XYZ file of C-alpha atoms in Angstrom:
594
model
C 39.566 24.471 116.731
C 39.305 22.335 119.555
C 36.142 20.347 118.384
C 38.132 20.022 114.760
C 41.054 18.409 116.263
C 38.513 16.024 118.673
C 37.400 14.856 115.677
C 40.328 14.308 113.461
C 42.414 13.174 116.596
C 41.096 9.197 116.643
C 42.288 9.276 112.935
C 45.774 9.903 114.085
C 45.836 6.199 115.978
C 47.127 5.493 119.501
C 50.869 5.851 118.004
C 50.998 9.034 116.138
C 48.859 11.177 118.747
C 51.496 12.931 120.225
C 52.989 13.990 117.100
C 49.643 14.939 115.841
C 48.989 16.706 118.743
C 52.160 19.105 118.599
C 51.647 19.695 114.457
C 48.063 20.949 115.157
C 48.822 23.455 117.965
C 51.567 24.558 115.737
C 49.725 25.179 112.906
C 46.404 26.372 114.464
C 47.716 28.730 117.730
C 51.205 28.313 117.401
C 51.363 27.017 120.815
C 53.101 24.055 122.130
C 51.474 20.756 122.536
C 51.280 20.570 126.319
C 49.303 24.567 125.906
C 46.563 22.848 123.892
C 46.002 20.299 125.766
C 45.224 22.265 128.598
C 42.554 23.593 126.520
C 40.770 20.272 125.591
C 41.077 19.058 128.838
C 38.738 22.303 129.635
C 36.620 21.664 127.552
C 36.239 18.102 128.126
C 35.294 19.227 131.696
C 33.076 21.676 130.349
C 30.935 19.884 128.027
C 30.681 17.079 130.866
C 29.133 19.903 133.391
C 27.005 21.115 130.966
C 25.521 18.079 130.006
C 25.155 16.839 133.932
C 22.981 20.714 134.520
C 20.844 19.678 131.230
C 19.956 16.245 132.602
C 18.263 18.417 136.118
C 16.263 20.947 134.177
C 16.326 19.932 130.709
C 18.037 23.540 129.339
C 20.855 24.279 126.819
C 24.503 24.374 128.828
C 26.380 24.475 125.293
C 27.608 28.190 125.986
C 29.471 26.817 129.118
C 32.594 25.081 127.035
C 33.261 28.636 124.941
C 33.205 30.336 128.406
C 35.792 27.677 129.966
C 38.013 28.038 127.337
C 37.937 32.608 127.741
C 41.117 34.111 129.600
C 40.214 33.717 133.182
C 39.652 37.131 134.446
C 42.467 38.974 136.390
C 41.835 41.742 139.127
C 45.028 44.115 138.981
C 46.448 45.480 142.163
C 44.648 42.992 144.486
C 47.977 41.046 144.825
C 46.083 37.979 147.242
C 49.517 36.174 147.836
C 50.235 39.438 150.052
C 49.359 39.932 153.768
C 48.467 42.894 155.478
C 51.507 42.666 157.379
C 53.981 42.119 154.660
C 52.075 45.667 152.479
C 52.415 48.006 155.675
C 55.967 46.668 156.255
C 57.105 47.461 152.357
C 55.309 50.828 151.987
C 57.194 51.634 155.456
C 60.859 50.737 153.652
C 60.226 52.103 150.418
C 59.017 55.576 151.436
C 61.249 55.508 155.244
C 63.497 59.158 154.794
C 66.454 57.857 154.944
C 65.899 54.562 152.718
C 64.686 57.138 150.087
C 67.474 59.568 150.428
C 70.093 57.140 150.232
C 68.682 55.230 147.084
C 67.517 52.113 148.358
C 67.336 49.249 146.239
C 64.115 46.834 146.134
C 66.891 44.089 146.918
C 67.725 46.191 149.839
C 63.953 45.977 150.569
C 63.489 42.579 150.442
C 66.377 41.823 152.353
C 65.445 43.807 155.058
C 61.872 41.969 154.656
C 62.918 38.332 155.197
C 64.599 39.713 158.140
C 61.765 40.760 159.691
C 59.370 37.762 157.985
C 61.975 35.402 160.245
C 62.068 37.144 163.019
C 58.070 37.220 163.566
C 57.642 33.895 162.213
C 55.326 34.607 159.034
C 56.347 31.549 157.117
C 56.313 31.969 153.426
C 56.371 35.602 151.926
C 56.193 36.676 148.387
C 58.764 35.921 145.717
C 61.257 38.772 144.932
C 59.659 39.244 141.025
C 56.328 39.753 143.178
C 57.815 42.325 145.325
C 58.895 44.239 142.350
C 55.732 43.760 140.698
C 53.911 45.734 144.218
C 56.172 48.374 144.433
C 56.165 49.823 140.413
C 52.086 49.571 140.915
C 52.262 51.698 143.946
C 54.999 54.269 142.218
C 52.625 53.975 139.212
C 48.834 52.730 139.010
C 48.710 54.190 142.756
C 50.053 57.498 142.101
C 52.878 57.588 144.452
C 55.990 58.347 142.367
C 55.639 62.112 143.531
C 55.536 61.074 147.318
C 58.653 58.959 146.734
C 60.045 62.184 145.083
C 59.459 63.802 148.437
C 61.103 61.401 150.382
C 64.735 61.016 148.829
C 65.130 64.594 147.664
C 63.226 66.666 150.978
C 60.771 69.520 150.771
C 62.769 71.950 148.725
C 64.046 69.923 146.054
C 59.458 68.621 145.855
C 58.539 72.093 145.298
C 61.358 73.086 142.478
C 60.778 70.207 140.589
C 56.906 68.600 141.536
C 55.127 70.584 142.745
C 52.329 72.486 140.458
C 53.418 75.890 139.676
C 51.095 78.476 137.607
C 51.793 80.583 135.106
C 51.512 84.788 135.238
C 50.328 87.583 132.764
C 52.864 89.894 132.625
C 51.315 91.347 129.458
C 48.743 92.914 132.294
C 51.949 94.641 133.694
C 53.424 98.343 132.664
C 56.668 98.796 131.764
C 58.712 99.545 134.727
C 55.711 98.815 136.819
C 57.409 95.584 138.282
C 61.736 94.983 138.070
C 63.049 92.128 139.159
C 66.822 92.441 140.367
C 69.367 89.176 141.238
C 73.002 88.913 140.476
C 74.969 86.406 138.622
C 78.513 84.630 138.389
C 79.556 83.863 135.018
C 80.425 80.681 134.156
C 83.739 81.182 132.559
C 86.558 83.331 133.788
C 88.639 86.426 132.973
C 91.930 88.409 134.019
C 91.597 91.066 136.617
C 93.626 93.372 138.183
C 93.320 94.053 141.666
C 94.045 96.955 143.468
C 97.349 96.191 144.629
C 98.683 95.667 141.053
C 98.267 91.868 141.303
C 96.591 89.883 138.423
C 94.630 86.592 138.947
C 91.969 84.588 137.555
C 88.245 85.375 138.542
C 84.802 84.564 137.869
C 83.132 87.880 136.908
C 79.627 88.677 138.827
C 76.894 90.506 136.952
C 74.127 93.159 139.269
C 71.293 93.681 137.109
C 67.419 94.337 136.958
C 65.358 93.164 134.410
C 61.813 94.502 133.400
C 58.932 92.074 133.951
C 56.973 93.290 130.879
C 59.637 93.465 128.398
C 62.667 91.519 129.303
C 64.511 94.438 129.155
C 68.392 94.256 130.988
C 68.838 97.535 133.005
C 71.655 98.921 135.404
C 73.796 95.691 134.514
C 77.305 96.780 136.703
C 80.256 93.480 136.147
C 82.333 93.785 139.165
C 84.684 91.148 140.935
C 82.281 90.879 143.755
C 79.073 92.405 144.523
C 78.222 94.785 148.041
C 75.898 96.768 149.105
C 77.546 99.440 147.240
C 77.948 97.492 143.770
C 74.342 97.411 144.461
C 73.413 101.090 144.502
C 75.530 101.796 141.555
C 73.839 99.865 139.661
C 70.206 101.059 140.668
C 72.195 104.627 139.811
C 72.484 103.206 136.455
C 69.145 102.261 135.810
C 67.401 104.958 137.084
C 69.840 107.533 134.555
C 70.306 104.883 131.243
C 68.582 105.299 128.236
C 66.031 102.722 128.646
C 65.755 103.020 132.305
C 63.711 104.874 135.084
C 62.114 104.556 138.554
C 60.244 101.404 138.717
C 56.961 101.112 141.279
C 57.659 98.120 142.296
C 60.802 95.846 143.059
C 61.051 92.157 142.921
C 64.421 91.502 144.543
C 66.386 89.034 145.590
C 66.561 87.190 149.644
C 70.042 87.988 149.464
C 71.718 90.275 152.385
C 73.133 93.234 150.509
C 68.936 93.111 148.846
C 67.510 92.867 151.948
C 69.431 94.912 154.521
C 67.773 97.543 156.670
C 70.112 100.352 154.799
C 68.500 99.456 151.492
C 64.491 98.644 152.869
C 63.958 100.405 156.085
C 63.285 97.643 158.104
C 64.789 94.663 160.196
C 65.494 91.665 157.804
C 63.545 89.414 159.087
C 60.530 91.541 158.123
C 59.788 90.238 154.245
C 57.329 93.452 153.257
C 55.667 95.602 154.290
C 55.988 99.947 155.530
C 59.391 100.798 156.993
C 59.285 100.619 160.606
C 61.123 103.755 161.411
C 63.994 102.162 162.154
C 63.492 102.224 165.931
C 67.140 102.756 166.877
C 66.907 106.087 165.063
C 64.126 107.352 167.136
C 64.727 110.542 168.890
C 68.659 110.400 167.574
C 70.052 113.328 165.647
C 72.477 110.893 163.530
C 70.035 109.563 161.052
C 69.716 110.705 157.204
C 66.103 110.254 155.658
C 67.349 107.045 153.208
C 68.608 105.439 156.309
C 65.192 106.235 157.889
C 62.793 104.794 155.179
C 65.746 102.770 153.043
C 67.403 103.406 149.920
C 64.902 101.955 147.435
C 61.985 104.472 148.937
C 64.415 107.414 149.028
C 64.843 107.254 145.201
C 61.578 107.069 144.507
C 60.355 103.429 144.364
C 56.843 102.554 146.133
C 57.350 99.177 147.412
C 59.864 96.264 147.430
C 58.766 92.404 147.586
C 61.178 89.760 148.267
C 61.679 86.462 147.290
C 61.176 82.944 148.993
C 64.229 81.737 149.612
C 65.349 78.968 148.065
C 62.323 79.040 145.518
C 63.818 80.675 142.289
C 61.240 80.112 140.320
C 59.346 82.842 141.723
C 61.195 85.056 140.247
C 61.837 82.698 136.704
C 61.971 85.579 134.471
C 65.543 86.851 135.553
C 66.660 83.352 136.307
C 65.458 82.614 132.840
C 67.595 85.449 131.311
C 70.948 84.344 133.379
C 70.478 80.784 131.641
C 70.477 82.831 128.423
C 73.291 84.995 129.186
C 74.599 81.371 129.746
C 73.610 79.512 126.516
C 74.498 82.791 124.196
C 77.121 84.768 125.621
C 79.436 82.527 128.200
C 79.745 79.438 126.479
C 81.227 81.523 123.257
C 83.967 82.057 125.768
C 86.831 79.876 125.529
C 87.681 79.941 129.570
C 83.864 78.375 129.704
C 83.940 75.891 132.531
C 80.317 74.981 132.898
C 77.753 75.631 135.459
C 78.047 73.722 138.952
C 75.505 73.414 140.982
C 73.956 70.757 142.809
C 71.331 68.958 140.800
C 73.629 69.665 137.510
C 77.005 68.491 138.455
C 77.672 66.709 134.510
C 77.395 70.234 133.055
C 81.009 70.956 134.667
C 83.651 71.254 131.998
C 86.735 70.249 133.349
C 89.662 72.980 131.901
C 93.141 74.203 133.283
C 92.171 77.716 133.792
C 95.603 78.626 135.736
C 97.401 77.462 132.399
C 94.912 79.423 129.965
C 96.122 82.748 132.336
C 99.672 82.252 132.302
C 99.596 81.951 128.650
C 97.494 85.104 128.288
C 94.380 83.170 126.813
C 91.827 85.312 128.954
C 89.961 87.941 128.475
C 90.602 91.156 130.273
C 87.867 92.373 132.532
C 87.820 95.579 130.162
C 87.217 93.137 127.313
C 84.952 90.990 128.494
C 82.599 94.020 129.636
C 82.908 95.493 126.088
C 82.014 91.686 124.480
C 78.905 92.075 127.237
C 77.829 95.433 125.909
C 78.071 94.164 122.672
C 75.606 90.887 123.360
C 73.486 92.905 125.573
C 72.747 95.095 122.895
C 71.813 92.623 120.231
C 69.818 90.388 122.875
C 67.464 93.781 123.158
C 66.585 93.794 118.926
C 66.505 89.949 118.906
C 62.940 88.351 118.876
C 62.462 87.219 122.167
C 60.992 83.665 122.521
C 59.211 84.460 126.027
C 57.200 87.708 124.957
C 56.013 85.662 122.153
C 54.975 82.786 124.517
C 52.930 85.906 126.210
C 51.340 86.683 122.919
C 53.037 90.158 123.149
C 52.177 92.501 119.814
C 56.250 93.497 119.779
C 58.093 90.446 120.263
C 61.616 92.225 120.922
C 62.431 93.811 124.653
C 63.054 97.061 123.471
C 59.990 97.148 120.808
C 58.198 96.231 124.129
C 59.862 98.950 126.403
C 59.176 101.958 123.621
C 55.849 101.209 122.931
C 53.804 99.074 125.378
C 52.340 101.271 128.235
C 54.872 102.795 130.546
C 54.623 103.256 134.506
C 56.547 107.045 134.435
C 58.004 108.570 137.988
C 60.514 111.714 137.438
C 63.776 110.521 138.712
C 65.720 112.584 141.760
C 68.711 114.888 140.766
C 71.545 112.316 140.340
C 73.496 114.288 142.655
C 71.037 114.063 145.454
C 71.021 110.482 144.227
C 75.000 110.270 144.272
C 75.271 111.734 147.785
C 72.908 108.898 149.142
C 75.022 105.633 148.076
C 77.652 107.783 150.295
C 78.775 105.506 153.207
C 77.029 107.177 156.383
C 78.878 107.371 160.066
C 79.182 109.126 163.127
C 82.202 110.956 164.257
C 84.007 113.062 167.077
C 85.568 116.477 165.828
C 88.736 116.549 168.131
C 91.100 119.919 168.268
C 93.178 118.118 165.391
C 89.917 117.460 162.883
C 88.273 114.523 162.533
C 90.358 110.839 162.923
C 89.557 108.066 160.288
C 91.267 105.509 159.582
C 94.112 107.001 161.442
C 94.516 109.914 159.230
C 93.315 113.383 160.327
C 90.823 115.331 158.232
C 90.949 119.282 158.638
C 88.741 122.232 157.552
C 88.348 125.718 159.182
C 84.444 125.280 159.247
C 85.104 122.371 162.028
C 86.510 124.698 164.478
C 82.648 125.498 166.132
C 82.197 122.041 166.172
C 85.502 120.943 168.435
C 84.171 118.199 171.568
C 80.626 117.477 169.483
C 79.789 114.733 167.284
C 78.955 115.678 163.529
C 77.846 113.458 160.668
C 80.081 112.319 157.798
C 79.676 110.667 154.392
C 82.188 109.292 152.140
C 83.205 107.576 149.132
C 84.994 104.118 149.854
C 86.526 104.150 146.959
C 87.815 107.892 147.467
C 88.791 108.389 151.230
C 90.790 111.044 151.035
C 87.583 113.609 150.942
C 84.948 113.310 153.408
C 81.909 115.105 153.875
C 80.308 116.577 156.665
C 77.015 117.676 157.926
C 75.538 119.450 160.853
C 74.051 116.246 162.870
C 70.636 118.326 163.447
C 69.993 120.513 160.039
C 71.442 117.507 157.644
C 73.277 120.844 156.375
C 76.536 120.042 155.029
C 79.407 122.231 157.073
C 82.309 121.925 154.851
C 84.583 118.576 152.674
C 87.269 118.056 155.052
C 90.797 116.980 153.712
C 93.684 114.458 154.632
C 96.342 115.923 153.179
C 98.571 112.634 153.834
C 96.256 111.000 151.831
C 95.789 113.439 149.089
C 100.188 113.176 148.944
C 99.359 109.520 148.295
C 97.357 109.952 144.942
C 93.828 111.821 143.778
C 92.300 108.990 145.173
C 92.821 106.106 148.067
C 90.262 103.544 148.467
C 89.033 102.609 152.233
C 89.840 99.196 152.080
C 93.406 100.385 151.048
C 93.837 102.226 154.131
C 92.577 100.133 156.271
C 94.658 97.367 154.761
C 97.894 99.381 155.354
C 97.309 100.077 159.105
C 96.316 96.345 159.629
C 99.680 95.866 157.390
C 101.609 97.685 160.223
C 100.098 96.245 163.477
C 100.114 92.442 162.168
C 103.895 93.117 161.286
C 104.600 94.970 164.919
C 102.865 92.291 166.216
C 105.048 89.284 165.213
C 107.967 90.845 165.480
C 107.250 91.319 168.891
C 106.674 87.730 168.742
C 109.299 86.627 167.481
C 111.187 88.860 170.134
C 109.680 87.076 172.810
C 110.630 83.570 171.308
C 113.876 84.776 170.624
C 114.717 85.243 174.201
C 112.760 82.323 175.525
C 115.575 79.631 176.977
C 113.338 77.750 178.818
C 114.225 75.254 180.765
C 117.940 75.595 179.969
C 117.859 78.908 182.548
C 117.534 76.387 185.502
C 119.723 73.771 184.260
C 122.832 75.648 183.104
C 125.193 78.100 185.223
C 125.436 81.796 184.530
C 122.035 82.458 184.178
C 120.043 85.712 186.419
C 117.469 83.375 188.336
C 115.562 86.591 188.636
C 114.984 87.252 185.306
C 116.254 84.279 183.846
C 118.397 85.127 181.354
C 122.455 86.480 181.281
C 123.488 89.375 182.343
C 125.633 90.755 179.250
C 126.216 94.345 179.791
C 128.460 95.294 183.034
C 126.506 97.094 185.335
C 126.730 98.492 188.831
C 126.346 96.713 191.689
C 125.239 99.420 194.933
C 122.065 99.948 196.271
C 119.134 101.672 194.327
C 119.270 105.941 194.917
C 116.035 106.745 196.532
C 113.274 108.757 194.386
C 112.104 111.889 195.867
C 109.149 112.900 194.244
C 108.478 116.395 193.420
C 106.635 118.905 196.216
C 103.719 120.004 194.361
C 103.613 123.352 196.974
C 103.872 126.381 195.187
C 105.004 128.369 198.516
C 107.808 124.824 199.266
C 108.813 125.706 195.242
C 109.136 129.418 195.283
C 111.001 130.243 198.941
C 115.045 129.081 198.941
C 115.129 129.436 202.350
C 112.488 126.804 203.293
C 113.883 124.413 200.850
C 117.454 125.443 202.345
C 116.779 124.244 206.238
C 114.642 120.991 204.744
C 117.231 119.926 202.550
C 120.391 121.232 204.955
C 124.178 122.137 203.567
C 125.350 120.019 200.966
C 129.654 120.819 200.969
C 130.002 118.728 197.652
C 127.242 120.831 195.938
C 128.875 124.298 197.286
C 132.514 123.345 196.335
C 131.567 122.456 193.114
C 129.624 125.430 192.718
C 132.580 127.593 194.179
C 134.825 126.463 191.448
C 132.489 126.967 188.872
C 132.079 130.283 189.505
C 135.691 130.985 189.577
C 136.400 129.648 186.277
C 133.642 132.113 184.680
C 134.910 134.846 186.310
C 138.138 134.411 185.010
C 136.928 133.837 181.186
C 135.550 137.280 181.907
C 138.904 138.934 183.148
C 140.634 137.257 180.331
C-alpha cells in the first residue's frame, strides 16, 4: 500500500496532495491522513538504511522497510516510566490494613503519592491513567487480588470466602456414624406465650442434628430460646424417634451450652479428646457418672469433635440444610423478614412485625411447629440435590437412612436417660427438710439424714418434686415434696420461683427506698426551727421527758434465781411493791367471802 500510493502520489500534483493523501488512507486503512504518513515517513527511512548497509557489503536490505513498518514490540508489566521508589511506595498504600479496610480509592493513592513525590523531591511521577494501569496488573496479571482480599476483609472473612477448601466423601460414612448438631433462628417470626400469660412477638430457634450420610433431620426441638437443657431434650428425641439412634460420633457446634464440661467431660478450652475426670470431682462424694465423663458419653456416644470457631463451613452440611429450611419453609411465611447478617445485609426485608401481631397475622408457636412437621416430613421423601452431588444410589434422606449401611448402638432405658438431663446439686437436709428456693421439701426417709449433705435432682420446669440420693451409693432415698408449691398447681417452673422471691425482695427493697427518701429533709433540718438536731427531723408524737430507767440484766445463777431470801437482802424492801401487793390480796379475799 505504501509503495502504491508513492507511486500514484506525484500524479496528484503539488496542490491536490493533501487531499489525496487523506482519500487514500481512508480508503486503504481507514486511518487518518496524518496516521499514514507516519508510515511512509518509515519507510522512507527504511529503504534509505537499507540501501546505505548494501553499498558496505553489497547484500539485499529490502526486508528492512516491511520490518519498520511491523507494530513495534511491547513488553507488558515492565512499566519503564516507573521508579523503584514510586512501585514500593504504591504496593505499600494499596495493600496498607487500614487503606484496604476502609476502601481506598486509587485517587486516594495517588494523592497520598504526590505528597510524598514533593516532599522527597522526585520530580516528575507517573500520570494518574498510568497509576491505574500498575495497580489492575498487580490485582490481575500478578496474582494479587486474593492478597488484597486479605487485607480489607482480615483473616476470617480470607478463609470463608478465598481460601481453598476440599471436598469430603460422606458416601464412605455409615448412617449415624457421624451427626452433626447446630441450632438455628428462623428468619420470620411467630406469637408466643410466655409463662406469665404475656404474648409477644419472637423469632423461633430450631436444636437439631442432622446425619452426615443421609441428610436426615433428627431430634429437631423449636423452643423460644435454646439451654443446656433444650439441648438434652432434643438428643432425648433423637436417640427414641423413629429414624433416630445413638450416633458414634458427634460433630457439634463451638457454642457454650455444646461445649460445656456438663455435656463433654472436660474444661472448655480442651477441643477433643478423653474426659479428664473432671478434677474437681476427685475424691468428692457429690458427683453422678454423666457429670464425671459428660452427657454425650453417658448415653452412649464414643466421641465428640468440635468445630473451629468462626469457620462454618466445616460443618457445611447442617449450615447447608438451615439455608434450605430458609429458601423452602421460612420465606412461605408471611412474617418473613430476611436473614441479617454481616456480609448479607440487602437480604433484610424491611416489615412492621409489631402491626402484623396486633392484628393477629402470626402464626402461633403451636402452628408454626405443626407447618414444621409438615415440611420436615416432605423434605425427607424429596430428592435431595446434595446426595445426588455424592453419587448416592438413593437420592432421598430417608431412602438413604433405611437402606445404606447403618452404625447400630442399643440405646439406654429412656428413664435412665430422663433422670440424667435432671438438673444436679448439692444440698443440706436441715430438721425442717431440705430449703430450695425458699420453700421446704419434706419426706420421712430424710429424717437419718438431718445435719449431712445429700444429693438432689430436679426438673426446672417441675420444682415442686425433687429427688434425692444417698451422696455415696447414688441410691435414690425418697421424692421429697413442697407442699406450698404443690397448692400452687401440678407443676411450678424454677425460673417461676425464683422470679417470685426476687419479685418480693426488689419490691421490699425500694420501698425501703423510697422510705428513706421520704424522710430525707436535707439541708432544710439546719436551716429551719423545730427540727431534733440529733436526729434531724420533728419530733411529732409527745413523749416523756425524764431520765432513761436503768437496765438490769438478768443473773444467770441458778442458786441467785431459786433462793427469795438472797434476792430479798440484794434487792432490800420495796414499800410501794408490798402495799400494792397488800391490797391486792385483800380484794381476792373478799371475791372469795362474797
Amino acid at each position: 500500500i505504501v509503495q502504491k500510493f508513492i507511486k500514484e502520489l506525484p500524479q496528484a500534483g503539488k496542490k491536490n496532495r493533501t487531499k489525496f493523501t487523506e482519500d487514500f488512507a481512508r480508503e486503504h486503512i481507514h486511518k487518518d491522513g496524518r496516521t499514514f504518513y507516519r508510515h511512509v515517513k518509515i519507510y522512507y527511512e527504511a529503504r534509505a538504511w537499507a540501501a546505505r548497509m548494501g553499498r558496505l557489503d553489497g547484500l539485499n536490505y529490502d526486508w528492512i522497510t516491511i520490518l519498520a513498518l511491523c507494530r513495534k514490540p511491547k513488553e507488558k508489566g515492565r512499566f519503564p516510566s516507573f521508579s523503584e521508589d514510586v512501585k514500593k511506595i504504591i504496593s505499600y498504600i494499596w495493600f496498607n490494613e487500614d487503606f484496604a479496610q476502609n476502601r481506598g480509592t486509587v485517587g486516594m493513592l495517588y494523592e497520598r503519592l504526590t505528597e510524598i513525590a514533593e516532599q522527597n523531591e522526585w520530580g516528575r511521577i507517573p500520570s494518574y491513567q498510568s497509576v491505574c494501569r500498575y495497580i489492575t496488573w498487580m490485582m490481575e496479571d500478578e496474582g494479587m487480588r486474593n492478597v488484597h482480599y486479605l487485607a480489607a476483609n482480615g483473616l476470617r472473612e480470607y478463609r470463608n470466602q478465598v481460601a481453598v477448601k476440599g471436598s469430603r466423601d460422606t458416601r464412605s460414612l455409615k448412617v449415624m456414624e457421624v451427626v452433626m448438631g447446630d441450632e438455628h433462628t428462623f428468619d420470620c417470626w411467630v406469637s408466643y406465650t410466655n409463662e406469665n400469660g404475656k404474648v409477644s412477638p419472637i423469632r423461633p430457634k430450631l436444636v437439631a442434628w442432622i446425619d452426615v450420610r443421609s441428610r436426615t433431620v433428627m431430634g429437631d426441638v423449636i423452643c423460644k430460646d435454646a439451654d443446656s437443657y433444650i439441648l438434652k431434650e432434643s438428643l432425648l428425641k433423637m436417640l427414641y424417634q423413629e429414624h433416630g439412634g445413638v450416633p458414634e460420633h458427634l460433630y457439634i457446634d463451638n457454642g457454650k451450652d455444646y461445649t460445656s464440661r456438663t455435656m463433654t467431660g472436660r474444661p472448655r478450652n480442651v477441643r477433643s479428646g478423653e474426659p479428664d475426670g473432671m478434677e474437681e470431682y476427685h475424691g468428692n462424694e457429690f458427683a453422678f457418672e454423666e457429670e464425671v465423663i459428660g452427657f454425650y458419653r453417658a448415653i452412649g456416644i464414643k466421641d465428640d469433635h468440635r468445630a473451629l470457631p468462626y469457620q462454618p463451613w466445616i460443618k457445611s452440611i447442617i449450615e447447608r440444610t438451615f439455608k434450605t429450611v430458609c429458601d423452602g419453609f421460612t420465606r412461605w411465611m408471611a412474617s418473613y423478614t430476611g436473614t441479617l447478617t454481616g456480609s448479607r445485609t440487602s437480604a433484610k426485608v424491611d416489615k412492621d412485625i409489631k402491626q402484623m401481631f396486633k392484628k393477629g397475622q402470626l402464626l402461633t408457636m403451636e402452628e408454626f411447629k405443626e407447618a414444621w412437621n409438615t415440611w420436615l416430613e416432605k423434605y425427607h421423601h424429596r430428592t435431595h440435590r446434595g446426595l445426588k452431588m455424592a453419587g448416592e444410589r438413593w437420592t432421598s434422606p430417608w431412602e438413604v437412612f433405611e437402606n445404606a449401611e447403618q452404625y447400630v448402638k442399643a440405646v439406654p432405658p429412656k428413664s435412665q436417660v430422663t433422670m440424667m438431663m435432671l438438673k444436679i446439686d448439692n444440698v443440706l437436709v436441715r430438721n425442717i427438710g431440705i430449703v430450695r428456693w425458699g420453700y421446704e421439701y419434706r419426706a420421712q426417709e430424710l429424717c437419718n439424714y438431718i445435719g449431712k449433705k445429700v444429693l438432689i435432682k430436679y426438673d426446672p420446669n417441675d420444682v415442686s418434686v425433687i429427688y434425692v440420693f444417698d451422696p455415696k451409693t447414688k441410691d435414690r432415698i425418697c421424692n421429697a415434696v413442697s407442699q406450698e408449691l404443690l397448692s400452687f398447681g401440678h407443676s411450678i417452673h424454677e425460673k417461676t420461683v425464683e422470679s417470685h422471691i426476687r419479685m418480693q425482695k426488689t419490691q421490699e427493697k425500694l420501698d425501703r427506698q423510697t422510705l428513706a427518701e421520704s424522710q430525707d429533709l436535707g439541708d432544710l433540718a439546719e436551716r429551719a426551727k423545730g427540727f431534733n438536731p440529733v436526729t434531724g427531723g420533728i419530733d411529732l408524737m409527745i413523749r416523756g421527758k425524764g431520765k432513761p430507767t436503768k437496765v438490769i440484766a438478768l443473773p444467770g445463777d441458778p442458786a441467785y434465781r431459786n433462793n427469795p431470801e438472797m434476792r430479798k437482802r440484794k434487792q432490800g424492801e420495796n414499800p410501794y411493791i408490798a402495799r400494792k401487793a397488800q391490797e391486792a390480796l385483800e380484794k381476792m379475799k373478799a371475791l372469795e367471802s362474797g
